Amino acid sequence: MTRLCVIPGDGIGQEVVPVAVRVLERLITDLQVVEAVAGWDCFQATGESVPASTLEAMRACGAGLFGAVSSPAHAVPGYRSAIIQLRQTLGLGVNLRPVRSWPGLSVRSGINLLILRENSEGLYVGVERQVSADLAVAERHISRQASEFLAHRAVEIARLRGARRITLVHKANILPLTCGLFRDCCREVLHQAGLDALVDERLVDVAALQLVEQPEAFDLLVTTNLFGDILSDLASYWSGGLGLAPSLNWGQGIALAEPVHGSAPDIAGTGRANPLAAVLSSALLLRYHWRAETEANRLESAVEGLLTDISPGQLRQETTQGIEAELLARL
Ligand code: NAD
Ligand code: MN
């Protein structure tokens, strides 16, 4: 029995997640779905953005699919972003974000890279303080444990995809203690693994330029939380943008797939949300968590077939339902 905890969340999460579930049901015959709630609507109804029952369901299933949640632009007492809570509580220490060229949508072909981002610490520990009216300070936490966990995952992924190059991205020239510790931990783990891949390093600013200039040259990039957040959004341009950007939050024996986009309140309810980012996120669950490489490839090939057959203009006109039908017809 393959168990999946499904957390649609808010806005278009409610529209794209059911599509991804029906696609997964086509590929995994023994899939058992457990529904769970999280997000802003959930907070307004229950006072919690991630109820304990959702955490229990995630732990029991070991695998989850998350849609998106809305966050108010102003601070609301008692409210914390659901996805950040899920990442931290469930120890989802790594965030995996692949970027590849797709027929029709991508302005450039031949790109196939994967950004592996630390997902639990860095500047996202959220430790900020107001020192005076004119000075605010944020802490950046980098630990050996989280850096080594990330590097071990990089080794695992490098073996799975036969990576030719692994690039550590940091800013150790300016942040020798935090970025230096990150770099040294990663170097050590990668060196000990004895991989065939070339292991090199780039300062984050140079990496940003090269991701624009020559994205085909990259294969696996390994970096800290904030750098990975920014670089992966930048690189997702090459895949055709947010409607196609998937991710996987990955811990020890537990994984939560999640499209990179948010709840898109501007189009929620119109039936026009593109479900492909959610679908491609579930392909990451298949490949990396369930180790179902054949099914992951089948799914990605079906998306590739769909994008080959319809133009970007047609895709923008398509409804969520229409894209689902086109995809299921190819599976
Ligand atoms: P967004 O990703 O929701 O939307 C940005 C733009 O892209 C919008 O114009 C939207 O219509 C479009 N878009 C996004 N996904 C699409 C899809 N699948 N198909 C078609 N068009 C799509 O980002 P935003 O507008 O900055 O944020 C909206 C809400 O989502 C906010 O409350 C924000 O906090 C939240 N958010 C949540 C997550 C998450 O849950 N991980 C991530 C980002 C933003
Ligand atoms: Mn982001």
PDB file of C-alpha atoms in Angstrom, residues 84 87-88 92-93 95 97 115-125 140-142 150 169 182 222-232:
ATOM      1  CA  ILE A  84       7.316  26.699   7.016  1.00  0.00           C
ATOM      2  CA  ARG A  87       9.079  21.891   6.897  1.00  0.00           C
ATOM      3  CA  GLN A  88      10.394  22.555  10.381  1.00  0.00           C
ATOM      4  CA  LEU A  92      12.091  18.259   5.885  1.00  0.00           C
ATOM      5  CA  GLY A  93      15.697  19.444   5.765  1.00  0.00           C
ATOM      6  CA  ASN A  95      14.355  21.232  -0.796  1.00  0.00           C
ATOM      7  CA  ARG A  97      14.053  22.082  -7.255  1.00  0.00           C
ATOM      8  CA  ILE A 115      19.000  23.046  -7.189  1.00  0.00           C
ATOM      9  CA  LEU A 116      19.333  21.417  -3.805  1.00  0.00           C
ATOM     10  CA  ARG A 117      18.507  23.952  -1.130  1.00  0.00           C
ATOM     11  CA  GLU A 118      18.927  23.684   2.641  1.00  0.00           C
ATOM     12  CA  ASN A 119      15.393  23.912   4.004  1.00  0.00           C
ATOM     13  CA  SER A 120      15.536  24.323   7.779  1.00  0.00           C
ATOM     14  CA  GLU A 121      17.924  27.088   8.821  1.00  0.00           C
ATOM     15  CA  GLY A 122      20.025  29.907   7.365  1.00  0.00           C
ATOM     16  CA  LEU A 123      18.272  33.267   7.436  1.00  0.00           C
ATOM     17  CA  TYR A 124      14.903  31.486   7.548  1.00  0.00           C
ATOM     18  CA  VAL A 125      15.179  30.633  11.251  1.00  0.00           C
ATOM     19  CA  ARG A 140      21.717  33.398  10.107  1.00  0.00           C
ATOM     20  CA  HIS A 141      22.145  29.911  11.533  1.00  0.00           C
ATOM     21  CA  ILE A 142      24.336  27.371   9.757  1.00  0.00           C
ATOM     22  CA  LEU A 150      22.142  18.290   2.640  1.00  0.00           C
ATOM     23  CA  VAL A 169      27.166  27.846  -3.983  1.00  0.00           C
ATOM     24  CA  PHE A 182      28.599  25.148   5.103  1.00  0.00           C
ATOM     25  CA  VAL A 222      23.967  22.715  -3.604  1.00  0.00           C
ATOM     26  CA  THR A 223      23.341  25.808  -1.489  1.00  0.00           C
ATOM     27  CA  THR A 224      21.944  27.409   1.653  1.00  0.00           C
ATOM     28  CA  ASN A 225      18.309  28.337   2.268  1.00  0.00           C
ATOM     29  CA  LEU A 226      17.989  31.954   1.075  1.00  0.00           C
ATOM     30  CA  PHE A 227      20.447  31.604  -1.825  1.00  0.00           C
ATOM     31  CA  GLY A 228      18.592  28.495  -2.990  1.00  0.00           C
ATOM     32  CA  ASP A 229      15.227  30.225  -2.735  1.00  0.00           C
ATOM     33  CA  ILE A 230      16.354  33.103  -4.934  1.00  0.00           C
ATOM     34  CA  LEU A 231      18.430  31.120  -7.435  1.00  0.00           C
ATOM     35  CA  SER A 232      15.689  28.536  -7.973  1.00  0.00           C
TER      36      SER A 232
END
